[in-house]
Amino acid sequence: MQFQWYPGHMTKAKRQMQEDIKLVDLVIELVDARIPMSSRNPDIDELGKNKARLILLNKADLADKQANQAWTEYFEKKGYTVVRMDARSKAQIKPVNHAILEACKEKIERDRRRGIKNRPVRAMVVGIPNVGKSTFINSFAGKACAKTGNKPGVTKGKQWIRLNKSVELLDTPGILWPKFEDQSVGLKLALIGSIKDEILNIDEMSLELIKLLQHHPADAQALQARYELTETEDTVRMLGQIATNRSCIKKGGELDYSKAAALLLDEFRSGTIGHITLERPEEYAS
Ligand code: G4P
């Protein structure tokens, strides 16, 4: 699903989120492991204050392993519980269940002291479009979990999915809006495929991608190896070499830069160039 955000959308999404968050103990925030900062909206920290917090570094299968580890430590230091994820895989259900209880242990302990037993933790999933919220809910909730239906005091129409005896999940995710004001954020979101390509300049984006990959020797090497590049400085020439080596040629024999750009973006997004993370914790002040 693609979104075009206008101030009206954001106000509506924010109001909805404020209402939903009141109903839960835990906020499960999905971010894209390839751009964990650019794919989150810090407004959630204000909206979710006083709630237990779990960050899922989703699409970790497409990101760099060491960077996944570094981001896990970065967020853990800030007090979040963190799990690296491939939301398409059911194998991750166990660690997520474990992390939910870990993130909510204070609440569970508080309940226990008050003599409240077996009250399930209530959670909701939030994140910007395309981070994998629906995929996660589908994998995690699956078919086995019966919906519990409306409950007194709960906004009409809200459905809770009973995951197990300790956890209930709101069936609709909260949609956060990306931080479009920051150009580099917009670029990275476009590179991972979160913004419709039709409204973007593919040629420019591919040059920016090449530039970003040059920041990390391992990524630069992966690019060079994949497209057999001998040029390693000039990004336009590098794109030209990709066009040549992949036979992106126009009818008249001219290089087809746009075709090469589309190919490069496609192969980056599918992880074919390698496991690549476009931003690292050390680039952000702690
Ligand atoms: P949203 O609800 O947050 O908007 O995201 P959604 O679940 O629709 O997921 C967006 C795309 O990301 C989907 O691909 C989905 O399959 C993919 N995806 C979700 N989680 C992961 C993950 O952990 N790893 C990888 N590699 N991909 C993930 P799509 O192209 O829209 O659909 P499809 O081609 O998978 O059918």
PDB file of C-alpha atoms and ligand atoms in Angstrom:
ATOM      1  CA  MET A   1       0.000   0.000   0.000  1.00  0.00           C
ATOM      2  CA  GLN A   2       1.350   3.428  -0.895  1.00  0.00           C
ATOM      3  CA  PHE A   3       0.458   6.630   0.858  1.00  0.00           C
ATOM      4  CA  GLN A   4       0.452  10.214  -0.076  1.00  0.00           C
ATOM      5  CA  TRP A   5       0.597  12.207   3.124  1.00  0.00           C
ATOM      6  CA  TYR A   6      -1.142  15.498   3.613  1.00  0.00           C
ATOM      7  CA  PRO A   7      -1.470  17.396   6.898  1.00  0.00           C
ATOM      8  CA  GLY A   8      -5.067  16.141   7.169  1.00  0.00           C
ATOM      9  CA  HIS A   9      -3.959  12.520   6.959  1.00  0.00           C
ATOM     10  CA  MET A  10      -1.331  13.017   9.602  1.00  0.00           C
ATOM     11  CA  THR A  11      -3.739  14.699  12.015  1.00  0.00           C
ATOM     12  CA  LYS A  12      -6.243  11.884  11.532  1.00  0.00           C
ATOM     13  CA  ALA A  13      -3.610   9.158  11.917  1.00  0.00           C
ATOM     14  CA  LYS A  14      -2.240  10.838  15.032  1.00  0.00           C
ATOM     15  CA  ARG A  15      -5.677  11.189  16.626  1.00  0.00           C
ATOM     16  CA  GLN A  16      -6.464   7.544  15.889  1.00  0.00           C
ATOM     17  CA  MET A  17      -3.141   6.464  17.331  1.00  0.00           C
ATOM     18  CA  GLN A  18      -3.716   8.530  20.508  1.00  0.00           C
ATOM     19  CA  GLU A  19      -7.026   6.726  21.020  1.00  0.00           C
ATOM     20  CA  ASP A  20      -5.636   3.248  20.309  1.00  0.00           C
ATOM     21  CA  ILE A  21      -2.546   3.670  22.443  1.00  0.00           C
ATOM     22  CA  LYS A  22      -4.748   4.313  25.480  1.00  0.00           C
ATOM     23  CA  LEU A  23      -5.979   0.729  25.155  1.00  0.00           C
ATOM     24  CA  VAL A  24      -2.617  -1.029  25.238  1.00  0.00           C
ATOM     25  CA  ASP A  25       0.234  -1.834  27.610  1.00  0.00           C
ATOM     26  CA  LEU A  26       2.825  -2.323  24.898  1.00  0.00           C
ATOM     27  CA  VAL A  27       3.694  -0.577  21.636  1.00  0.00           C
ATOM     28  CA  ILE A  28       5.371  -2.871  19.080  1.00  0.00           C
ATOM     29  CA  GLU A  29       7.152  -0.547  16.665  1.00  0.00           C
ATOM     30  CA  LEU A  30       8.368  -1.912  13.340  1.00  0.00           C
ATOM     31  CA  VAL A  31      11.295  -0.207  11.631  1.00  0.00           C
ATOM     32  CA  ASP A  32      13.138  -1.188   8.453  1.00  0.00           C
ATOM     33  CA  ALA A  33      16.516  -2.656   9.424  1.00  0.00           C
ATOM     34  CA  ARG A  34      18.134  -1.102   6.325  1.00  0.00           C
ATOM     35  CA  ILE A  35      17.247   2.399   7.552  1.00  0.00           C
ATOM     36  CA  PRO A  36      16.203   2.119  11.195  1.00  0.00           C
ATOM     37  CA  MET A  37      16.281   5.863  11.841  1.00  0.00           C
ATOM     38  CA  SER A  38      14.771   7.103   8.611  1.00  0.00           C
ATOM     39  CA  SER A  39      11.958   4.571   8.823  1.00  0.00           C
ATOM     40  CA  ARG A  40      10.800   5.670  12.250  1.00  0.00           C
ATOM     41  CA  ASN A  41       8.935   8.695  13.408  1.00  0.00           C
ATOM     42  CA  PRO A  42      10.102   9.934  16.807  1.00  0.00           C
ATOM     43  CA  ASP A  43       6.573  11.252  17.531  1.00  0.00           C
ATOM     44  CA  ILE A  44       5.859   7.712  18.667  1.00  0.00           C
ATOM     45  CA  ASP A  45       8.085   8.323  21.682  1.00  0.00           C
ATOM     46  CA  GLU A  46       5.734  11.068  22.851  1.00  0.00           C
ATOM     47  CA  LEU A  47       2.581   9.160  21.874  1.00  0.00           C
ATOM     48  CA  GLY A  48       3.831   5.975  23.523  1.00  0.00           C
ATOM     49  CA  LYS A  49       5.293   7.430  26.697  1.00  0.00           C
ATOM     50  CA  ASN A  50       4.407   5.429  29.815  1.00  0.00           C
ATOM     51  CA  LYS A  51       3.937   2.329  27.662  1.00  0.00           C
ATOM     52  CA  ALA A  52       6.240  -0.648  27.397  1.00  0.00           C
ATOM     53  CA  ARG A  53       8.176  -0.515  24.122  1.00  0.00           C
ATOM     54  CA  LEU A  54       9.397  -3.149  21.729  1.00  0.00           C
ATOM     55  CA  ILE A  55      11.249  -2.390  18.506  1.00  0.00           C
ATOM     56  CA  LEU A  56      11.244  -4.954  15.716  1.00  0.00           C
ATOM     57  CA  LEU A  57      14.118  -4.435  13.292  1.00  0.00           C
ATOM     58  CA  ASN A  58      12.170  -5.858  10.386  1.00  0.00           C
ATOM     59  CA  LYS A  59      13.495  -6.945   6.986  1.00  0.00           C
ATOM     60  CA  ALA A  60      16.700  -7.849   8.823  1.00  0.00           C
ATOM     61  CA  ASP A  61      17.154 -10.514   6.138  1.00  0.00           C
ATOM     62  CA  LEU A  62      17.949  -7.728   3.647  1.00  0.00           C
ATOM     63  CA  ALA A  63      20.251  -5.756   5.953  1.00  0.00           C
ATOM     64  CA  ASP A  64      23.879  -6.125   6.976  1.00  0.00           C
ATOM     65  CA  LYS A  65      24.322  -8.548   9.909  1.00  0.00           C
ATOM     66  CA  GLN A  66      26.858  -6.437  11.784  1.00  0.00           C
ATOM     67  CA  ALA A  67      24.728  -3.338  11.361  1.00  0.00           C
ATOM     68  CA  ASN A  68      21.707  -5.284  12.677  1.00  0.00           C
ATOM     69  CA  GLN A  69      23.711  -6.089  15.779  1.00  0.00           C
ATOM     70  CA  ALA A  70      24.895  -2.489  16.157  1.00  0.00           C
ATOM     71  CA  TRP A  71      21.331  -1.144  15.823  1.00  0.00           C
ATOM     72  CA  THR A  72      20.065  -3.694  18.327  1.00  0.00           C
ATOM     73  CA  GLU A  73      22.602  -2.452  20.866  1.00  0.00           C
ATOM     74  CA  TYR A  74      21.820   1.178  20.009  1.00  0.00           C
ATOM     75  CA  PHE A  75      18.106   0.801  20.730  1.00  0.00           C
ATOM     76  CA  GLU A  76      18.649  -1.436  23.751  1.00  0.00           C
ATOM     77  CA  LYS A  77      20.849   1.266  25.281  1.00  0.00           C
ATOM     78  CA  LYS A  78      17.922   3.626  24.899  1.00  0.00           C
ATOM     79  CA  GLY A  79      15.737   1.278  26.918  1.00  0.00           C
ATOM     80  CA  TYR A  80      13.799  -0.547  24.197  1.00  0.00           C
ATOM     81  CA  THR A  81      13.513  -4.291  23.919  1.00  0.00           C
ATOM     82  CA  VAL A  82      14.679  -5.219  20.403  1.00  0.00           C
ATOM     83  CA  VAL A  83      14.163  -8.207  18.103  1.00  0.00           C
ATOM     84  CA  ARG A  84      15.602  -8.650  14.608  1.00  0.00           C
ATOM     85  CA  MET A  85      12.944  -9.944  12.255  1.00  0.00           C
ATOM     86  CA  ASP A  86      11.904 -11.331   8.954  1.00  0.00           C
ATOM     87  CA  ALA A  87       8.176 -10.801   9.363  1.00  0.00           C
ATOM     88  CA  ARG A  88       7.432 -13.328   6.618  1.00  0.00           C
ATOM     89  CA  SER A  89       8.867 -16.131   8.712  1.00  0.00           C
ATOM     90  CA  LYS A  90       6.887 -17.849  11.436  1.00  0.00           C
ATOM     91  CA  ALA A  91      10.139 -18.992  13.044  1.00  0.00           C
ATOM     92  CA  GLN A  92      10.321 -15.663  14.822  1.00  0.00           C
ATOM     93  CA  ILE A  93       7.126 -16.051  16.788  1.00  0.00           C
ATOM     94  CA  LYS A  94       8.879 -17.538  19.814  1.00  0.00           C
ATOM     95  CA  PRO A  95      11.515 -14.816  20.252  1.00  0.00           C
ATOM     96  CA  VAL A  96       8.858 -12.121  19.783  1.00  0.00           C
ATOM     97  CA  ASN A  97       6.601 -13.712  22.394  1.00  0.00           C
ATOM     98  CA  HIS A  98       9.530 -13.866  24.737  1.00  0.00           C
ATOM     99  CA  ALA A  99      10.417 -10.216  24.018  1.00  0.00           C
ATOM    100  CA  ILE A 100       6.831  -9.084  24.638  1.00  0.00           C
ATOM    101  CA  LEU A 101       6.871 -10.595  28.114  1.00  0.00           C
ATOM    102  CA  GLU A 102      10.348  -9.175  28.729  1.00  0.00           C
ATOM    103  CA  ALA A 103       9.228  -5.674  27.665  1.00  0.00           C
ATOM    104  CA  CYS A 104       6.149  -5.920  29.909  1.00  0.00           C
ATOM    105  CA  LYS A 105       7.754  -7.535  32.912  1.00  0.00           C
ATOM    106  CA  GLU A 106       7.203  -4.486  35.146  1.00  0.00           C
ATOM    107  CA  LYS A 107       3.490  -4.462  34.371  1.00  0.00           C
ATOM    108  CA  ILE A 108       3.209  -8.204  34.903  1.00  0.00           C
ATOM    109  CA  GLU A 109       5.032  -7.887  38.219  1.00  0.00           C
ATOM    110  CA  ARG A 110       2.806  -4.947  39.263  1.00  0.00           C
ATOM    111  CA  ASP A 111      -0.301  -7.012  38.469  1.00  0.00           C
ATOM    112  CA  ARG A 112       1.081  -9.917  40.443  1.00  0.00           C
ATOM    113  CA  ARG A 113       1.710  -7.749  43.507  1.00  0.00           C
ATOM    114  CA  ARG A 114      -1.878  -6.511  43.318  1.00  0.00           C
ATOM    115  CA  GLY A 115      -3.128 -10.069  43.171  1.00  0.00           C
ATOM    116  CA  ILE A 116      -4.196  -9.808  39.522  1.00  0.00           C
ATOM    117  CA  LYS A 117      -3.398 -13.069  37.819  1.00  0.00           C
ATOM    118  CA  ASN A 118      -3.509 -14.028  34.144  1.00  0.00           C
ATOM    119  CA  ARG A 119      -4.465 -10.620  32.794  1.00  0.00           C
ATOM    120  CA  PRO A 120      -3.093 -10.683  29.252  1.00  0.00           C
ATOM    121  CA  VAL A 121      -0.747  -7.984  28.035  1.00  0.00           C
ATOM    122  CA  ARG A 122      -2.396  -5.858  25.345  1.00  0.00           C
ATOM    123  CA  ALA A 123      -0.268  -4.724  22.454  1.00  0.00           C
ATOM    124  CA  MET A 124      -0.523  -2.812  19.198  1.00  0.00           C
ATOM    125  CA  VAL A 125       1.703  -2.719  16.130  1.00  0.00           C
ATOM    126  CA  VAL A 126       2.802   0.644  14.733  1.00  0.00           C
ATOM    127  CA  GLY A 127       5.075   1.850  11.939  1.00  0.00           C
ATOM    128  CA  ILE A 128       5.289   3.877   8.755  1.00  0.00           C
ATOM    129  CA  PRO A 129       3.802   2.396   5.558  1.00  0.00           C
ATOM    130  CA  ASN A 130       5.578  -0.602   4.027  1.00  0.00           C
ATOM    131  CA  VAL A 131       7.709  -1.634   7.002  1.00  0.00           C
ATOM    132  CA  GLY A 132       5.846  -4.951   7.187  1.00  0.00           C
ATOM    133  CA  LYS A 133       3.088  -4.365   9.758  1.00  0.00           C
ATOM    134  CA  SER A 134       0.420  -6.449   7.999  1.00  0.00           C
ATOM    135  CA  THR A 135       2.896  -9.194   7.171  1.00  0.00           C
ATOM    136  CA  PHE A 136       3.937  -9.329  10.811  1.00  0.00           C
ATOM    137  CA  ILE A 137       0.370  -9.428  12.125  1.00  0.00           C
ATOM    138  CA  ASN A 138      -0.493 -12.198   9.652  1.00  0.00           C
ATOM    139  CA  SER A 139       2.533 -14.325  10.502  1.00  0.00           C
ATOM    140  CA  PHE A 140       2.293 -13.686  14.192  1.00  0.00           C
ATOM    141  CA  ALA A 141      -1.434 -14.013  14.650  1.00  0.00           C
ATOM    142  CA  GLY A 142      -1.951 -16.624  11.948  1.00  0.00           C
ATOM    143  CA  LYS A 143      -5.214 -18.417  11.521  1.00  0.00           C
ATOM    144  CA  ALA A 144      -5.014 -20.320  14.753  1.00  0.00           C
ATOM    145  CA  CYS A 145      -5.851 -17.296  16.861  1.00  0.00           C
ATOM    146  CA  ALA A 146      -9.504 -16.607  17.294  1.00  0.00           C
ATOM    147  CA  LYS A 147     -10.523 -12.990  17.415  1.00  0.00           C
ATOM    148  CA  THR A 148     -11.888 -12.138  20.794  1.00  0.00           C
ATOM    149  CA  GLY A 149     -14.468  -9.650  19.541  1.00  0.00           C
ATOM    150  CA  ASN A 150     -15.492  -6.380  21.098  1.00  0.00           C
ATOM    151  CA  LYS A 151     -15.015  -5.894  24.760  1.00  0.00           C
ATOM    152  CA  PRO A 152     -16.694  -3.466  27.116  1.00  0.00           C
ATOM    153  CA  GLY A 153     -14.897  -0.168  27.203  1.00  0.00           C
ATOM    154  CA  VAL A 154     -13.218  -0.769  23.885  1.00  0.00           C
ATOM    155  CA  THR A 155     -13.977   1.424  20.892  1.00  0.00           C
ATOM    156  CA  LYS A 156     -16.610  -0.247  18.773  1.00  0.00           C
ATOM    157  CA  GLY A 157     -15.194  -2.218  15.899  1.00  0.00           C
ATOM    158  CA  LYS A 158     -11.814  -2.828  17.506  1.00  0.00           C
ATOM    159  CA  GLN A 159     -10.802  -6.432  17.378  1.00  0.00           C
ATOM    160  CA  TRP A 160      -8.346  -8.093  19.667  1.00  0.00           C
ATOM    161  CA  ILE A 161      -6.493 -11.142  18.534  1.00  0.00           C
ATOM    162  CA  ARG A 162      -5.712 -13.548  21.344  1.00  0.00           C
ATOM    163  CA  LEU A 163      -2.187 -14.736  20.581  1.00  0.00           C
ATOM    164  CA  ASN A 164      -1.792 -16.966  23.606  1.00  0.00           C
ATOM    165  CA  LYS A 165      -2.845 -16.837  27.209  1.00  0.00           C
ATOM    166  CA  SER A 166      -0.536 -13.917  27.963  1.00  0.00           C
ATOM    167  CA  VAL A 167      -0.894 -11.615  24.928  1.00  0.00           C
ATOM    168  CA  GLU A 168      -3.680  -9.876  23.023  1.00  0.00           C
ATOM    169  CA  LEU A 169      -2.958  -7.854  19.900  1.00  0.00           C
ATOM    170  CA  LEU A 170      -5.043  -5.088  18.321  1.00  0.00           C
ATOM    171  CA  ASP A 171      -5.799  -6.381  14.826  1.00  0.00           C
ATOM    172  CA  THR A 172      -5.287  -3.071  12.993  1.00  0.00           C
ATOM    173  CA  PRO A 173      -1.839  -1.491  13.017  1.00  0.00           C
ATOM    174  CA  GLY A 174      -1.227   2.162  13.802  1.00  0.00           C
ATOM    175  CA  ILE A 175       0.171   4.017  10.807  1.00  0.00           C
ATOM    176  CA  LEU A 176       2.912   6.515  11.486  1.00  0.00           C
ATOM    177  CA  TRP A 177       3.866   9.146   8.955  1.00  0.00           C
ATOM    178  CA  PRO A 178       7.429   9.431   7.685  1.00  0.00           C
ATOM    179  CA  LYS A 179       9.597  12.460   8.396  1.00  0.00           C
ATOM    180  CA  PHE A 180       9.388  13.945   4.921  1.00  0.00           C
ATOM    181  CA  GLU A 181      10.849  17.309   5.987  1.00  0.00           C
ATOM    182  CA  ASP A 182      14.298  15.755   5.959  1.00  0.00           C
ATOM    183  CA  GLN A 183      15.442  15.256   2.355  1.00  0.00           C
ATOM    184  CA  SER A 184      17.902  12.484   3.129  1.00  0.00           C
ATOM    185  CA  VAL A 185      15.114  10.588   4.891  1.00  0.00           C
ATOM    186  CA  GLY A 186      12.890  10.935   1.811  1.00  0.00           C
ATOM    187  CA  LEU A 187      15.709   9.692  -0.407  1.00  0.00           C
ATOM    188  CA  LYS A 188      16.377   6.609   1.714  1.00  0.00           C
ATOM    189  CA  LEU A 189      12.679   5.779   1.920  1.00  0.00           C
ATOM    190  CA  ALA A 190      12.523   6.026  -1.861  1.00  0.00           C
ATOM    191  CA  LEU A 191      15.601   3.816  -2.247  1.00  0.00           C
ATOM    192  CA  ILE A 192      14.106   0.990  -0.191  1.00  0.00           C
ATOM    193  CA  GLY A 193      10.899   1.293  -2.227  1.00  0.00           C
ATOM    194  CA  SER A 194       8.580   2.954   0.268  1.00  0.00           C
ATOM    195  CA  ILE A 195       7.631   5.831  -2.013  1.00  0.00           C
ATOM    196  CA  LYS A 196       6.109   5.368  -5.435  1.00  0.00           C
ATOM    197  CA  ASP A 197       8.818   5.386  -8.105  1.00  0.00           C
ATOM    198  CA  GLU A 198       6.577   7.176 -10.595  1.00  0.00           C
ATOM    199  CA  ILE A 199       6.915  10.423  -8.703  1.00  0.00           C
ATOM    200  CA  LEU A 200      10.681  10.141  -8.398  1.00  0.00           C
ATOM    201  CA  ASN A 201      13.637  10.606 -10.669  1.00  0.00           C
ATOM    202  CA  ILE A 202      15.045   7.084 -10.993  1.00  0.00           C
ATOM    203  CA  ASP A 203      18.312   8.250 -12.577  1.00  0.00           C
ATOM    204  CA  GLU A 204      19.041  10.672  -9.726  1.00  0.00           C
ATOM    205  CA  MET A 205      18.105   8.067  -7.136  1.00  0.00           C
ATOM    206  CA  SER A 206      20.424   5.466  -8.581  1.00  0.00           C
ATOM    207  CA  LEU A 207      23.315   7.942  -8.514  1.00  0.00           C
ATOM    208  CA  GLU A 208      22.524   8.744  -4.876  1.00  0.00           C
ATOM    209  CA  LEU A 209      22.447   5.025  -4.112  1.00  0.00           C
ATOM    210  CA  ILE A 210      25.872   4.527  -5.668  1.00  0.00           C
ATOM    211  CA  LYS A 211      27.136   7.472  -3.602  1.00  0.00           C
ATOM    212  CA  LEU A 212      25.718   5.980  -0.385  1.00  0.00           C
ATOM    213  CA  LEU A 213      27.222   2.578  -1.136  1.00  0.00           C
ATOM    214  CA  GLN A 214      30.627   4.231  -1.542  1.00  0.00           C
ATOM    215  CA  HIS A 215      30.513   5.218   2.169  1.00  0.00           C
ATOM    216  CA  HIS A 216      31.169   1.656   3.280  1.00  0.00           C
ATOM    217  CA  PRO A 217      34.015  -0.339   1.778  1.00  0.00           C
ATOM    218  CA  ALA A 218      32.101  -3.633   1.976  1.00  0.00           C
ATOM    219  CA  ASP A 219      29.073  -2.148   0.151  1.00  0.00           C
ATOM    220  CA  ALA A 220      31.299  -0.476  -2.438  1.00  0.00           C
ATOM    221  CA  GLN A 221      32.994  -3.803  -3.015  1.00  0.00           C
ATOM    222  CA  ALA A 222      29.696  -5.659  -3.364  1.00  0.00           C
ATOM    223  CA  LEU A 223      28.589  -3.127  -5.996  1.00  0.00           C
ATOM    224  CA  GLN A 224      31.873  -3.365  -7.846  1.00  0.00           C
ATOM    225  CA  ALA A 225      31.777  -7.161  -7.837  1.00  0.00           C
ATOM    226  CA  ARG A 226      28.143  -7.447  -8.906  1.00  0.00           C
ATOM    227  CA  TYR A 227      28.545  -5.189 -11.958  1.00  0.00           C
ATOM    228  CA  GLU A 228      32.233  -5.761 -12.681  1.00  0.00           C
ATOM    229  CA  LEU A 229      33.026  -2.085 -12.294  1.00  0.00           C
ATOM    230  CA  THR A 230      36.478  -0.711 -12.965  1.00  0.00           C
ATOM    231  CA  GLU A 231      35.352   2.879 -12.412  1.00  0.00           C
ATOM    232  CA  THR A 232      35.112   3.598  -8.680  1.00  0.00           C
ATOM    233  CA  GLU A 233      34.980   7.397  -8.398  1.00  0.00           C
ATOM    234  CA  ASP A 234      32.580   9.049 -10.808  1.00  0.00           C
ATOM    235  CA  THR A 235      29.000   7.930 -10.105  1.00  0.00           C
ATOM    236  CA  VAL A 236      27.678   8.773 -13.598  1.00  0.00           C
ATOM    237  CA  ARG A 237      30.462   6.756 -15.195  1.00  0.00           C
ATOM    238  CA  MET A 238      29.752   3.912 -12.787  1.00  0.00           C
ATOM    239  CA  LEU A 239      26.119   3.890 -13.882  1.00  0.00           C
ATOM    240  CA  GLY A 240      27.360   3.965 -17.481  1.00  0.00           C
ATOM    241  CA  GLN A 241      29.453   0.876 -16.810  1.00  0.00           C
ATOM    242  CA  ILE A 242      26.468  -0.884 -15.290  1.00  0.00           C
ATOM    243  CA  ALA A 243      24.538  -0.027 -18.487  1.00  0.00           C
ATOM    244  CA  THR A 244      27.337  -1.376 -20.666  1.00  0.00           C
ATOM    245  CA  ASN A 245      27.919  -4.552 -18.672  1.00  0.00           C
ATOM    246  CA  ARG A 246      24.208  -5.337 -18.464  1.00  0.00           C
ATOM    247  CA  SER A 247      23.515  -4.482 -22.119  1.00  0.00           C
ATOM    248  CA  CYS A 248      21.232  -1.559 -21.322  1.00  0.00           C
ATOM    249  CA  ILE A 249      21.501  -0.038 -24.788  1.00  0.00           C
ATOM    250  CA  LYS A 250      18.998   2.098 -26.684  1.00  0.00           C
ATOM    251  CA  LYS A 251      18.028   1.359 -30.307  1.00  0.00           C
ATOM    252  CA  GLY A 252      20.550   3.807 -31.720  1.00  0.00           C
ATOM    253  CA  GLY A 253      23.326   2.162 -29.704  1.00  0.00           C
ATOM    254  CA  GLU A 254      23.356   4.807 -26.963  1.00  0.00           C
ATOM    255  CA  LEU A 255      23.646   3.729 -23.320  1.00  0.00           C
ATOM    256  CA  ASP A 256      20.272   3.475 -21.587  1.00  0.00           C
ATOM    257  CA  TYR A 257      21.026   5.054 -18.214  1.00  0.00           C
ATOM    258  CA  SER A 258      17.409   4.869 -17.032  1.00  0.00           C
ATOM    259  CA  LYS A 259      17.214   1.143 -17.669  1.00  0.00           C
ATOM    260  CA  ALA A 260      20.468   0.619 -15.775  1.00  0.00           C
ATOM    261  CA  ALA A 261      19.173   2.810 -12.943  1.00  0.00           C
ATOM    262  CA  ALA A 262      15.948   0.781 -12.660  1.00  0.00           C
ATOM    263  CA  LEU A 263      17.930  -2.460 -12.688  1.00  0.00           C
ATOM    264  CA  LEU A 264      20.275  -1.219  -9.986  1.00  0.00           C
ATOM    265  CA  LEU A 265      17.394  -0.121  -7.730  1.00  0.00           C
ATOM    266  CA  ASP A 266      15.585  -3.403  -8.269  1.00  0.00           C
ATOM    267  CA  GLU A 267      18.616  -5.466  -7.385  1.00  0.00           C
ATOM    268  CA  PHE A 268      19.338  -3.330  -4.344  1.00  0.00           C
ATOM    269  CA  ARG A 269      15.771  -3.672  -3.053  1.00  0.00           C
ATOM    270  CA  SER A 270      15.668  -7.419  -3.493  1.00  0.00           C
ATOM    271  CA  GLY A 271      18.989  -7.862  -1.695  1.00  0.00           C
ATOM    272  CA  THR A 272      20.663  -9.215  -4.832  1.00  0.00           C
ATOM    273  CA  ILE A 273      23.634  -6.828  -4.528  1.00  0.00           C
ATOM    274  CA  GLY A 274      24.126  -7.952  -0.939  1.00  0.00           C
ATOM    275  CA  HIS A 275      22.905  -7.433   2.605  1.00  0.00           C
ATOM    276  CA  ILE A 276      23.117  -3.672   2.814  1.00  0.00           C
ATOM    277  CA  THR A 277      22.256  -1.167   5.540  1.00  0.00           C
ATOM    278  CA  LEU A 278      22.154   2.468   4.471  1.00  0.00           C
ATOM    279  CA  GLU A 279      22.630   4.095   7.860  1.00  0.00           C
ATOM    280  CA  ARG A 280      24.614   3.231  10.960  1.00  0.00           C
ATOM    281  CA  PRO A 281      24.260   4.155  14.616  1.00  0.00           C
ATOM    282  CA  GLU A 282      27.581   6.020  14.653  1.00  0.00           C
ATOM    283  CA  GLU A 283      26.114   8.545  12.185  1.00  0.00           C
ATOM    284  CA  TYR A 284      23.601   9.583  14.841  1.00  0.00           C
ATOM    285  CA  ALA A 285      24.384  11.408  18.048  1.00  0.00           C
ATOM    286  CA  SER A 286      23.324   9.174  20.925  1.00  0.00           C
TER     287      SER A 286
HETATM  288  P1  G4P B   1       2.773  -2.463   5.899  1.00  0.00           P
HETATM  289  O1  G4P B   1       1.602  -3.260   6.422  1.00  0.00           O
HETATM  290  O2  G4P B   1       3.638  -1.944   7.002  1.00  0.00           O
HETATM  291  O3  G4P B   1       2.412  -1.382   4.944  1.00  0.00           O
HETATM  292  O4  G4P B   1       3.744  -3.486   5.095  1.00  0.00           O
HETATM  293  P2  G4P B   1       3.397  -4.903   4.453  1.00  0.00           P
HETATM  294  O5  G4P B   1       3.156  -5.922   5.513  1.00  0.00           O
HETATM  295  O6  G4P B   1       2.339  -4.721   3.422  1.00  0.00           O
HETATM  296  O7  G4P B   1       4.797  -5.259   3.759  1.00  0.00           O
HETATM  297  C1  G4P B   1       5.340  -4.501   2.688  1.00  0.00           C
HETATM  298  C2  G4P B   1       6.227  -5.373   1.824  1.00  0.00           C
HETATM  299  O8  G4P B   1       7.355  -5.801   2.578  1.00  0.00           O
HETATM  300  C3  G4P B   1       5.578  -6.661   1.325  1.00  0.00           C
HETATM  301  O9  G4P B   1       6.109  -6.913   0.045  1.00  0.00           O
HETATM  302  C4  G4P B   1       6.082  -7.718   2.295  1.00  0.00           C
HETATM  303  O10 G4P B   1       6.091  -9.019   1.744  1.00  0.00           O
HETATM  304  C5  G4P B   1       7.494  -7.222   2.518  1.00  0.00           C
HETATM  305  N1  G4P B   1       8.047  -7.662   3.808  1.00  0.00           N
HETATM  306  C6  G4P B   1       7.471  -7.538   5.034  1.00  0.00           C
HETATM  307  N2  G4P B   1       8.312  -7.981   5.997  1.00  0.00           N
HETATM  308  C7  G4P B   1       9.438  -8.403   5.378  1.00  0.00           C
HETATM  309  C8  G4P B   1      10.692  -8.921   5.851  1.00  0.00           C
HETATM  310  O11 G4P B   1      10.945  -9.087   7.056  1.00  0.00           O
HETATM  311  N3  G4P B   1      11.627  -9.200   4.900  1.00  0.00           N
HETATM  312  C9  G4P B   1      11.406  -8.997   3.579  1.00  0.00           C
HETATM  313  N4  G4P B   1      12.395  -9.295   2.724  1.00  0.00           N
HETATM  314  N5  G4P B   1      10.249  -8.485   3.091  1.00  0.00           N
HETATM  315  C10 G4P B   1       9.282  -8.187   3.989  1.00  0.00           C
HETATM  316  P3  G4P B   1       5.385  -6.568  -1.286  1.00  0.00           P
HETATM  317  O12 G4P B   1       6.406  -6.478  -2.354  1.00  0.00           O
HETATM  318  O13 G4P B   1       4.455  -5.415  -1.100  1.00  0.00           O
HETATM  319  O14 G4P B   1       4.489  -7.788  -1.490  1.00  0.00           O
HETATM  320  P4  G4P B   1       5.005  -9.241  -1.876  1.00  0.00           P
HETATM  321  O15 G4P B   1       5.838  -9.067  -3.096  1.00  0.00           O
HETATM  322  O16 G4P B   1       5.758  -9.806  -0.733  1.00  0.00           O
HETATM  323  O17 G4P B   1       3.718  -9.937  -2.138  1.00  0.00           O
END
